[in-house]
Short mmCIF file of N, CA and C in Angstrom, two decimals:
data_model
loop_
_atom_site.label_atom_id
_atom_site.label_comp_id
_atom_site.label_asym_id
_atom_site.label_seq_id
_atom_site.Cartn_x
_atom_site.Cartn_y
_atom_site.Cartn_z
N UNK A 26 35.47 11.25 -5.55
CA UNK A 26 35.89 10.45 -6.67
C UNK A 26 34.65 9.86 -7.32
N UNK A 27 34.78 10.18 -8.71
CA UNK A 27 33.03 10.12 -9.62
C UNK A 27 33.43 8.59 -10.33
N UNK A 28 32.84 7.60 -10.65
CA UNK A 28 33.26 6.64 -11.68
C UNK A 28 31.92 6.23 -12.84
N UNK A 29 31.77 6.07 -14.01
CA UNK A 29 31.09 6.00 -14.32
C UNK A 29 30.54 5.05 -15.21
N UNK A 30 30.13 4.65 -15.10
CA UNK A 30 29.46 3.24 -15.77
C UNK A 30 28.61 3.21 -16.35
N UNK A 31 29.13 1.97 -17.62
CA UNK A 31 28.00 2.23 -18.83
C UNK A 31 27.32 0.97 -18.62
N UNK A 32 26.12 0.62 -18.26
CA UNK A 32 24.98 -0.42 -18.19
C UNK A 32 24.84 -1.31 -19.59
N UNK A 33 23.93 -2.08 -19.60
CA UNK A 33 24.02 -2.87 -20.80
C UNK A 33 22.83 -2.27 -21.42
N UNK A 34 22.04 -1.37 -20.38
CA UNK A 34 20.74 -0.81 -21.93
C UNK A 34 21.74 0.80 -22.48
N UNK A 35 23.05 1.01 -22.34
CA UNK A 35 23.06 1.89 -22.97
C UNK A 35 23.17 3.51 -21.91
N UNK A 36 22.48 2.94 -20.87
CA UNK A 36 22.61 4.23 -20.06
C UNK A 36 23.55 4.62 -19.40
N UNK A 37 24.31 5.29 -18.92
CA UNK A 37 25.25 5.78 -17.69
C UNK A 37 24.69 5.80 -16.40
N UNK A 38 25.43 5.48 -15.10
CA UNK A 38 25.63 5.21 -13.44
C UNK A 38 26.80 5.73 -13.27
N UNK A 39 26.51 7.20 -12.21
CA UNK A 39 27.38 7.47 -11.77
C UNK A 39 27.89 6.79 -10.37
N UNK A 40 28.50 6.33 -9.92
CA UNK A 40 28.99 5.87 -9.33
C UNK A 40 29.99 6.76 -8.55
N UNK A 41 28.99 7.48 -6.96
CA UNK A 41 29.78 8.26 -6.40
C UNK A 41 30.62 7.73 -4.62
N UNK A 42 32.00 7.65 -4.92
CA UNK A 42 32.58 6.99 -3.97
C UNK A 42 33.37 8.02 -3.22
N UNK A 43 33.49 8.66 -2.17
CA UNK A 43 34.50 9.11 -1.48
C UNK A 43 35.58 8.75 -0.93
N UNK A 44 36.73 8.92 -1.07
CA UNK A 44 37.91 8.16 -1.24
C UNK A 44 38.64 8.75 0.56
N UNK A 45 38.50 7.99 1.48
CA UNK A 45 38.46 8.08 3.01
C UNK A 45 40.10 7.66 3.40
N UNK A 46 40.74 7.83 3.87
CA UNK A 46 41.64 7.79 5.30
C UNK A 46 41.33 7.13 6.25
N UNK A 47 41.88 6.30 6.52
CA UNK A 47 41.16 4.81 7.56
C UNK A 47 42.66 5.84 8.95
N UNK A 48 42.14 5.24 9.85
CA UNK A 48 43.42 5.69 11.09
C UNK A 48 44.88 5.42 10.74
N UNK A 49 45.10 3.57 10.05
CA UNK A 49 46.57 3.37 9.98
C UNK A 49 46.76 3.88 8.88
N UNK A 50 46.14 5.02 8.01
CA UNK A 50 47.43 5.55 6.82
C UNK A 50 46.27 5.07 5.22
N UNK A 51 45.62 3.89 5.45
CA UNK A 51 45.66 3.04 3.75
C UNK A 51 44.05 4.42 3.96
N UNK A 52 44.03 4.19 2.10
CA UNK A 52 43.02 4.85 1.65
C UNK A 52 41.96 3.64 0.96
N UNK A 53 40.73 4.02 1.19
CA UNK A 53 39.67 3.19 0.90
C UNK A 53 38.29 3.94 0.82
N UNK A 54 37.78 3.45 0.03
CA UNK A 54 36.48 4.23 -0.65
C UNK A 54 35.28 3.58 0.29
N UNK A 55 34.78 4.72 0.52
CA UNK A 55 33.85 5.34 1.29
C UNK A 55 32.79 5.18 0.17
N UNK A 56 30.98 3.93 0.55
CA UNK A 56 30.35 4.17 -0.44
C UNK A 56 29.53 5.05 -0.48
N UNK A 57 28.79 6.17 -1.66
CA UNK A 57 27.82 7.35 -1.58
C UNK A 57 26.65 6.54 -0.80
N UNK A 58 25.69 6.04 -0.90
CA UNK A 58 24.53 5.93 -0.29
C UNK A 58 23.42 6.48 -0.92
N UNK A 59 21.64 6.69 -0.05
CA UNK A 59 21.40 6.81 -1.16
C UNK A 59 20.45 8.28 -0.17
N UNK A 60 20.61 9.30 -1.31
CA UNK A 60 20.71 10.66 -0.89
C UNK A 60 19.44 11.02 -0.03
N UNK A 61 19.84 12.02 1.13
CA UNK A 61 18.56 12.10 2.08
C UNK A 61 16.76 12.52 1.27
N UNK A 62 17.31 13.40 0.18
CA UNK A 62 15.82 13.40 -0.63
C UNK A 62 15.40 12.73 -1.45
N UNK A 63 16.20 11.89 -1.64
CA UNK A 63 15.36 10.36 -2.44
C UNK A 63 14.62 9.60 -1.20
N UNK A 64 15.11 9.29 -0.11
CA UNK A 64 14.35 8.66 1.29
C UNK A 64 13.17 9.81 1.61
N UNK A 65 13.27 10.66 1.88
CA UNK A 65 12.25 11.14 2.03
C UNK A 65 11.04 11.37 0.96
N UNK A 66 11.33 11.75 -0.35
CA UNK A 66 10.05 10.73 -1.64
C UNK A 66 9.65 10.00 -1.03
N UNK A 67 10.40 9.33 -0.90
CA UNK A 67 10.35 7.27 -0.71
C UNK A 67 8.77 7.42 0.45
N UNK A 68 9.56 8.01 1.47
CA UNK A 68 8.50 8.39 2.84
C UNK A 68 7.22 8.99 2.27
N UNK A 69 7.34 9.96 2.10
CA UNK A 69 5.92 10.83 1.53
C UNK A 69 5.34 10.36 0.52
N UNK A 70 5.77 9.59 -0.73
CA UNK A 70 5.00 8.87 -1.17
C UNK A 70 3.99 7.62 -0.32
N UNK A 71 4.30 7.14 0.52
CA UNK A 71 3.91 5.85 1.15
C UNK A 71 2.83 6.30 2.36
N UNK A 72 3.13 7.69 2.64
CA UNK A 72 2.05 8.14 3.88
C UNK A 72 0.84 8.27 3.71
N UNK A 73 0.09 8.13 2.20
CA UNK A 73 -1.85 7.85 2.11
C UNK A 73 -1.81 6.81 2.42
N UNK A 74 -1.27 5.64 1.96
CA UNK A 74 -1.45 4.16 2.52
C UNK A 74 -1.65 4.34 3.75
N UNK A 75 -0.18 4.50 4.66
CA UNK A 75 -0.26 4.58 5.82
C UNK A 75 -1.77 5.10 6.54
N UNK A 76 -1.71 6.17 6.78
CA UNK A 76 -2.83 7.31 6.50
C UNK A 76 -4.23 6.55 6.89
N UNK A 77 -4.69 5.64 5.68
CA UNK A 77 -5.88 5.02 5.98
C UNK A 77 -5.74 4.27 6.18
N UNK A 78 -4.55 3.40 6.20
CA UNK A 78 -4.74 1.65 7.26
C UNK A 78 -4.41 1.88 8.44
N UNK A 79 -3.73 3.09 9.22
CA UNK A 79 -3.92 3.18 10.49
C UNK A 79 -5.49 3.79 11.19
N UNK A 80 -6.03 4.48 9.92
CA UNK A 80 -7.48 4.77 10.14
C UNK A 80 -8.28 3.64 10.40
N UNK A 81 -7.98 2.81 9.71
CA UNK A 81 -8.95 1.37 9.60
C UNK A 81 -8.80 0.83 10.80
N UNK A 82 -7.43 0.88 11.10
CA UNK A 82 -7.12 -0.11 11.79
C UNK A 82 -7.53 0.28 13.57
N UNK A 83 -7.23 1.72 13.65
CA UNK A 83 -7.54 2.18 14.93
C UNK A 83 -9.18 2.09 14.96
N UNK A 84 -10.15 2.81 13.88
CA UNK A 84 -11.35 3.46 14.12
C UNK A 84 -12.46 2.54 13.93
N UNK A 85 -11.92 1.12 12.95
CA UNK A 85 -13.25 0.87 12.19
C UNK A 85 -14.02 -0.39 13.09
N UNK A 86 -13.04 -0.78 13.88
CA UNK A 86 -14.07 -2.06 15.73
C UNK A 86 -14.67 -0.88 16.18
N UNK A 87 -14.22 0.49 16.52
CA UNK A 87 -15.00 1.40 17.20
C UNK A 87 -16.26 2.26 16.31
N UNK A 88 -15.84 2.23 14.89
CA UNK A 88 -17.11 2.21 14.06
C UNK A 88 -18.38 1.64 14.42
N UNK A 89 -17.92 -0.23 14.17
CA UNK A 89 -18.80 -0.96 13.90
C UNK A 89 -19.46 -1.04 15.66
N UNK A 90 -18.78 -1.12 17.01
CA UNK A 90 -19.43 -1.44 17.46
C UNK A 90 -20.33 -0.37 18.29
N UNK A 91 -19.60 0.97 18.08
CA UNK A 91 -20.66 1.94 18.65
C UNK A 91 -21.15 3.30 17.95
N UNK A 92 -21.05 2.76 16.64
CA UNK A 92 -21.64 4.08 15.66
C UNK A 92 -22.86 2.98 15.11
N UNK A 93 -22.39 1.98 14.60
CA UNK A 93 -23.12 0.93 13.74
C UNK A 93 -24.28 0.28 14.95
N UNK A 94 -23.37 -0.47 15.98
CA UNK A 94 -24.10 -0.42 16.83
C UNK A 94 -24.15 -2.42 16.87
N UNK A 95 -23.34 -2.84 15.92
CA UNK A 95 -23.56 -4.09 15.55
C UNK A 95 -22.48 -4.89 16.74
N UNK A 96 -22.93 -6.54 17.07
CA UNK A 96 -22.28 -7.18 18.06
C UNK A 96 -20.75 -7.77 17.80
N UNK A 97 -19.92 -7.76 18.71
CA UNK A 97 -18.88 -8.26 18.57
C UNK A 97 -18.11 -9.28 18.25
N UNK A 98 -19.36 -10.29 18.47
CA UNK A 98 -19.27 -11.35 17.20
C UNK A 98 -19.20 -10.76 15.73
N UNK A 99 -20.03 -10.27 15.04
CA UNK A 99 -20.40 -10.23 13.97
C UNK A 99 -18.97 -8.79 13.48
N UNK A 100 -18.81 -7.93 14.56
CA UNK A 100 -17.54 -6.86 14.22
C UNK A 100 -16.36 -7.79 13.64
N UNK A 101 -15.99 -8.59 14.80
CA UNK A 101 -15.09 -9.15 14.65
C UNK A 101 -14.81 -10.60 13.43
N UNK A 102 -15.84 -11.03 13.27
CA UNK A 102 -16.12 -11.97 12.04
C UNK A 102 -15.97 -11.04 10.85
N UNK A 103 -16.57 -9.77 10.45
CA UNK A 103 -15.79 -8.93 9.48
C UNK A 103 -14.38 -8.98 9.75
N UNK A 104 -14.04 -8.29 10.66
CA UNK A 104 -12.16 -8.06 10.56
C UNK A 104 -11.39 -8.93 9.91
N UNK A 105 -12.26 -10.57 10.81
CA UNK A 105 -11.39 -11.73 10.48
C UNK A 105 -11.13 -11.94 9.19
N UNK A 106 -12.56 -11.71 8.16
CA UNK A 106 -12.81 -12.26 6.76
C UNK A 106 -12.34 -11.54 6.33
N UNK A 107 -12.12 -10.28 6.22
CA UNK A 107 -11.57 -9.28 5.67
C UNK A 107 -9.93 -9.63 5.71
N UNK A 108 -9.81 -9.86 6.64
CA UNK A 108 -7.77 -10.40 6.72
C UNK A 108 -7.66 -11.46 6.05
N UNK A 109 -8.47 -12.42 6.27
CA UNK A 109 -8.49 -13.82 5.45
C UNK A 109 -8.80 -14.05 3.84
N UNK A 110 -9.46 -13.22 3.34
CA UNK A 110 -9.66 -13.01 2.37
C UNK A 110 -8.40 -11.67 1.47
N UNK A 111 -7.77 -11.14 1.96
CA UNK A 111 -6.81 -10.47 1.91
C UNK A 111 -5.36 -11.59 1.68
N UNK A 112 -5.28 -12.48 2.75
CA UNK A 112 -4.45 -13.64 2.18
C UNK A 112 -4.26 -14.08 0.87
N UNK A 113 -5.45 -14.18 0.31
CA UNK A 113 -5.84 -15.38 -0.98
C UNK A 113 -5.78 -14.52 -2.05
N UNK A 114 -5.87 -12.67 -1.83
CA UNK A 114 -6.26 -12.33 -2.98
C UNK A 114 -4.96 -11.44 -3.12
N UNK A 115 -4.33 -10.84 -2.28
CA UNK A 115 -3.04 -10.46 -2.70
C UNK A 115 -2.02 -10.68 -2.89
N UNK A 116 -1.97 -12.54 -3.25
CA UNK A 116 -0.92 -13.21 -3.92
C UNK A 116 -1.03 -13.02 -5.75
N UNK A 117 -2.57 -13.53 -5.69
CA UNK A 117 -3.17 -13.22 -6.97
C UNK A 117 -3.06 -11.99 -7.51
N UNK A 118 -3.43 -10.57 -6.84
CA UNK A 118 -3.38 -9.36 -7.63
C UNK A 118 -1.72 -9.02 -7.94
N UNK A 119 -0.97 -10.10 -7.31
CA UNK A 119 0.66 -9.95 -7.85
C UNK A 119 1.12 -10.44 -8.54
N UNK A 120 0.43 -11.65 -8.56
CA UNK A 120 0.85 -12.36 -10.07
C UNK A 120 0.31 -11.44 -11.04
N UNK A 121 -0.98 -11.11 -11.21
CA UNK A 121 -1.36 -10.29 -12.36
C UNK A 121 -1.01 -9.04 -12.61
N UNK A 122 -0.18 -8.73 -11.64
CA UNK A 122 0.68 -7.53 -12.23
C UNK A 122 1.84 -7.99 -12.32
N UNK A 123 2.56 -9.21 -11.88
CA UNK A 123 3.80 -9.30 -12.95
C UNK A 123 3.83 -9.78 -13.67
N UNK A 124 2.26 -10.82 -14.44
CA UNK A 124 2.00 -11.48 -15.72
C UNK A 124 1.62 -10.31 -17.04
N UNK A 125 1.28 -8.88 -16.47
CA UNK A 125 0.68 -7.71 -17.02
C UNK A 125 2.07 -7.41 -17.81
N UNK A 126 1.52 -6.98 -19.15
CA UNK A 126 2.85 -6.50 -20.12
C UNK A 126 3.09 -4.82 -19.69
N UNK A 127 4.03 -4.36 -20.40
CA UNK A 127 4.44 -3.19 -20.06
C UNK A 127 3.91 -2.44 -21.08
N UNK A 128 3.98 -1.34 -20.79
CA UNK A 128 3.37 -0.13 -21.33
C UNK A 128 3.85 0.99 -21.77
N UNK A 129 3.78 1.68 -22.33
CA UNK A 129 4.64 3.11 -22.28
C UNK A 129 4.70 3.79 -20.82
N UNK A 130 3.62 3.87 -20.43
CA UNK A 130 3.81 4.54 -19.01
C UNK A 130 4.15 3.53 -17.90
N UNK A 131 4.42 1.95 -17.94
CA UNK A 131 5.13 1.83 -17.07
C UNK A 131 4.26 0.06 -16.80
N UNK A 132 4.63 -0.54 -15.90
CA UNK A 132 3.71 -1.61 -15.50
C UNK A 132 2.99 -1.94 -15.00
N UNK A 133 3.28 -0.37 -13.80
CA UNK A 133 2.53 -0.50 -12.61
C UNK A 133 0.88 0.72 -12.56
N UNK A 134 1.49 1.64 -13.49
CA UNK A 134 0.63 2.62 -13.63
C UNK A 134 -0.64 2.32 -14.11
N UNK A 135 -0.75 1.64 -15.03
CA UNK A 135 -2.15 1.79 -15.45
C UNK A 135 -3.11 0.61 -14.03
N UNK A 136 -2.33 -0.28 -13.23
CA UNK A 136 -3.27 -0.79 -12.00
C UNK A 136 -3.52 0.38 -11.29
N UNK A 137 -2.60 1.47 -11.09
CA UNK A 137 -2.65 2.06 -9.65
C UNK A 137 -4.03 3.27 -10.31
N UNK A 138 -3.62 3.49 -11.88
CA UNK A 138 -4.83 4.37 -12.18
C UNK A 138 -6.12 3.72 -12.30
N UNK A 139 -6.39 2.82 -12.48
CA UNK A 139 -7.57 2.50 -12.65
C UNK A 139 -7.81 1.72 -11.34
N UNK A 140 -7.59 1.39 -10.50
CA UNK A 140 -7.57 0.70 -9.18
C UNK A 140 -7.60 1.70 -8.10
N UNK A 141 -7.19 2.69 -8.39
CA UNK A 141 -7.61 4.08 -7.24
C UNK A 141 -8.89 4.59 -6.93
N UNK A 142 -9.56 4.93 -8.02
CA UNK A 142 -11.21 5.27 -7.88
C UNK A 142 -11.59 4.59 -6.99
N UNK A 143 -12.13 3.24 -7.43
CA UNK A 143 -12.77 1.73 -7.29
C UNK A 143 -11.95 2.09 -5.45
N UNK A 144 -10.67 2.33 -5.11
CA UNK A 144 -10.27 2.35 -3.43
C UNK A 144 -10.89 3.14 -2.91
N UNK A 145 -10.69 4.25 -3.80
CA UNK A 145 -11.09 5.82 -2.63
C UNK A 145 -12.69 5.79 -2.46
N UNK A 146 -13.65 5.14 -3.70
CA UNK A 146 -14.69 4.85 -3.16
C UNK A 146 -15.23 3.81 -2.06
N UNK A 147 -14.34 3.02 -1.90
CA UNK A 147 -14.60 1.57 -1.14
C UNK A 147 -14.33 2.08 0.35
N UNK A 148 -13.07 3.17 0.17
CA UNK A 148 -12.60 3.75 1.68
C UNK A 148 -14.14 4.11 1.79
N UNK A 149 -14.43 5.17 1.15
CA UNK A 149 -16.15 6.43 2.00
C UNK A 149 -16.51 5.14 1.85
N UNK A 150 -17.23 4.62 1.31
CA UNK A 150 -18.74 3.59 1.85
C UNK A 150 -18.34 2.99 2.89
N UNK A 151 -17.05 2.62 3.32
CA UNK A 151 -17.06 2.04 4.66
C UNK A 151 -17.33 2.50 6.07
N UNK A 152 -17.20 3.94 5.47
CA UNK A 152 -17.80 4.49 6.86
C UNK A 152 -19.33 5.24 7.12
N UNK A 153 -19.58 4.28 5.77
CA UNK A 153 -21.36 4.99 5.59
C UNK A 153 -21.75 4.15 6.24
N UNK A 154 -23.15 4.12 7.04
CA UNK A 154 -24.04 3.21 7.45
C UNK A 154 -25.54 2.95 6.31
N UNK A 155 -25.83 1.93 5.99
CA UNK A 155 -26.58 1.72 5.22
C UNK A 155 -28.49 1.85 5.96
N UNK A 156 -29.35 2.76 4.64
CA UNK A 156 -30.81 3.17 5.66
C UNK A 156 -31.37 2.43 5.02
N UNK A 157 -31.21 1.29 4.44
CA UNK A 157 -31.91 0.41 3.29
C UNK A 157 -32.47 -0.75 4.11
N UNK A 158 -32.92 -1.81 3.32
CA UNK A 158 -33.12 -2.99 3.93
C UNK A 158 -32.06 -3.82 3.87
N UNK A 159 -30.76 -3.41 3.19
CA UNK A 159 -30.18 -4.55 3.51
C UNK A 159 -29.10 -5.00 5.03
N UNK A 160 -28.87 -6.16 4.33
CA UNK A 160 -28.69 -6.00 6.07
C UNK A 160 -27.14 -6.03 6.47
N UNK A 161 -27.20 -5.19 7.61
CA UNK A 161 -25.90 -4.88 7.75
C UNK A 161 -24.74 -5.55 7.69
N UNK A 162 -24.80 -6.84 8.43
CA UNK A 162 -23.49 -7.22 8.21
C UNK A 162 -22.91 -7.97 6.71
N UNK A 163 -24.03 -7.71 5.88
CA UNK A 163 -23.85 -8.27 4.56
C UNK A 163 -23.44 -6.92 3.84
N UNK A 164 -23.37 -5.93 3.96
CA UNK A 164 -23.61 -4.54 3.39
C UNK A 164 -21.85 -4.83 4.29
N UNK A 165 -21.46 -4.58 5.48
CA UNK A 165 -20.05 -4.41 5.35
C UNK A 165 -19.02 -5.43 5.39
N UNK A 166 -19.42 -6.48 5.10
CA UNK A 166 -18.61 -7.60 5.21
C UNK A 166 -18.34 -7.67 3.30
N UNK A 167 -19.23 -7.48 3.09
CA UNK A 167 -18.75 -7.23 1.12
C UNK A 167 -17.51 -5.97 1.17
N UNK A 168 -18.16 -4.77 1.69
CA UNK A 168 -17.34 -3.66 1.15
C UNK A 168 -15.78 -3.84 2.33
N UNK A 169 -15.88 -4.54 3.12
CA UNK A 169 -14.19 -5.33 3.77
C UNK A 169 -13.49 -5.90 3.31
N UNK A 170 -14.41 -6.71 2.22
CA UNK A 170 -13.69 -7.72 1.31
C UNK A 170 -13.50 -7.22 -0.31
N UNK A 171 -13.85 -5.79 -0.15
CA UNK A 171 -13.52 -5.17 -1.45
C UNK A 171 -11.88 -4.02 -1.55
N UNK A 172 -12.06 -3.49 0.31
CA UNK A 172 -10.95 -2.74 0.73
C UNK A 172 -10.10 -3.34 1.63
N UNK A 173 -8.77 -4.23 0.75
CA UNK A 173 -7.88 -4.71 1.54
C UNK A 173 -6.95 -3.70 1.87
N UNK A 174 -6.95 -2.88 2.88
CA UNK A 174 -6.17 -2.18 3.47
C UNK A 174 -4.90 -2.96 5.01
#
């Protein structure tokens, strides 16, 4: 049983209900749900995130303390600032995307396009080690606090 509904911008909702047999006899609608290949989008879209914050999250204490080579004080004082600073700033990057006007392509699109580069580069340098003079824990305690993952 299809029902269909007209929204207030004008569009149509189908509205798909299956009309069920309960044990004592009465009939009652059964609601559609929401279809197994829309959940799975849903999933496979979300698995790069996943992807590299379980990377981060498993590899990058074992990075810092035996690729880098740096002490566990100073590993762990990144992690911390990096979470802490992640607090303060991803309340803010939400307001400014729901203070952000809309667009033809959408509200969210033009952050995620221009905010992707600027990630996927911040991901590699984190697992570069720096041959410079500067000094290390200033070299990854910036680029922690640039990739809130």
């Amino acid at each position: 049983m299809a029902h269909t509904t007209v929204l207030s911008d004008g569009s149509q909702y189908e509205n798909k209900n299956e009309l069920v047999t309960t044990k004592d006899g009465n009939a009652t609608l059964k609601p559609g749900g929401i279809p197994f290949s829309r959940k799975i989008s849903y999933a496979v879209g979300g698995m790069p995130y996943q992807m590299t914050a379980n990377a981060k999250g498993f590899f990058l204490q074992i990075f810092l303390l035996d690729v880098v080579q740096m002490g566990a004080f100073y590993a762990s004082l990144i992690l911390f600032l990096g979470r802490a600073w992640d607090a303060i700033t991803d309340p803010l990057v939400g307001y400014m995307v729901t203070k952000s006007g809309r667009t033809r392509i959408g509200k969210l699109i033009p952050w995620i396009v221009f905010s992707m580069p600027l990630g996927v580069l911040a991901y590699i340098m984190m697992w570069f080690t720096p041959q410079v003079h500067v000094s290390l824990l200033q070299f990854l305690l910036v680029l922690h606090l640039e990739l809130p993952l």
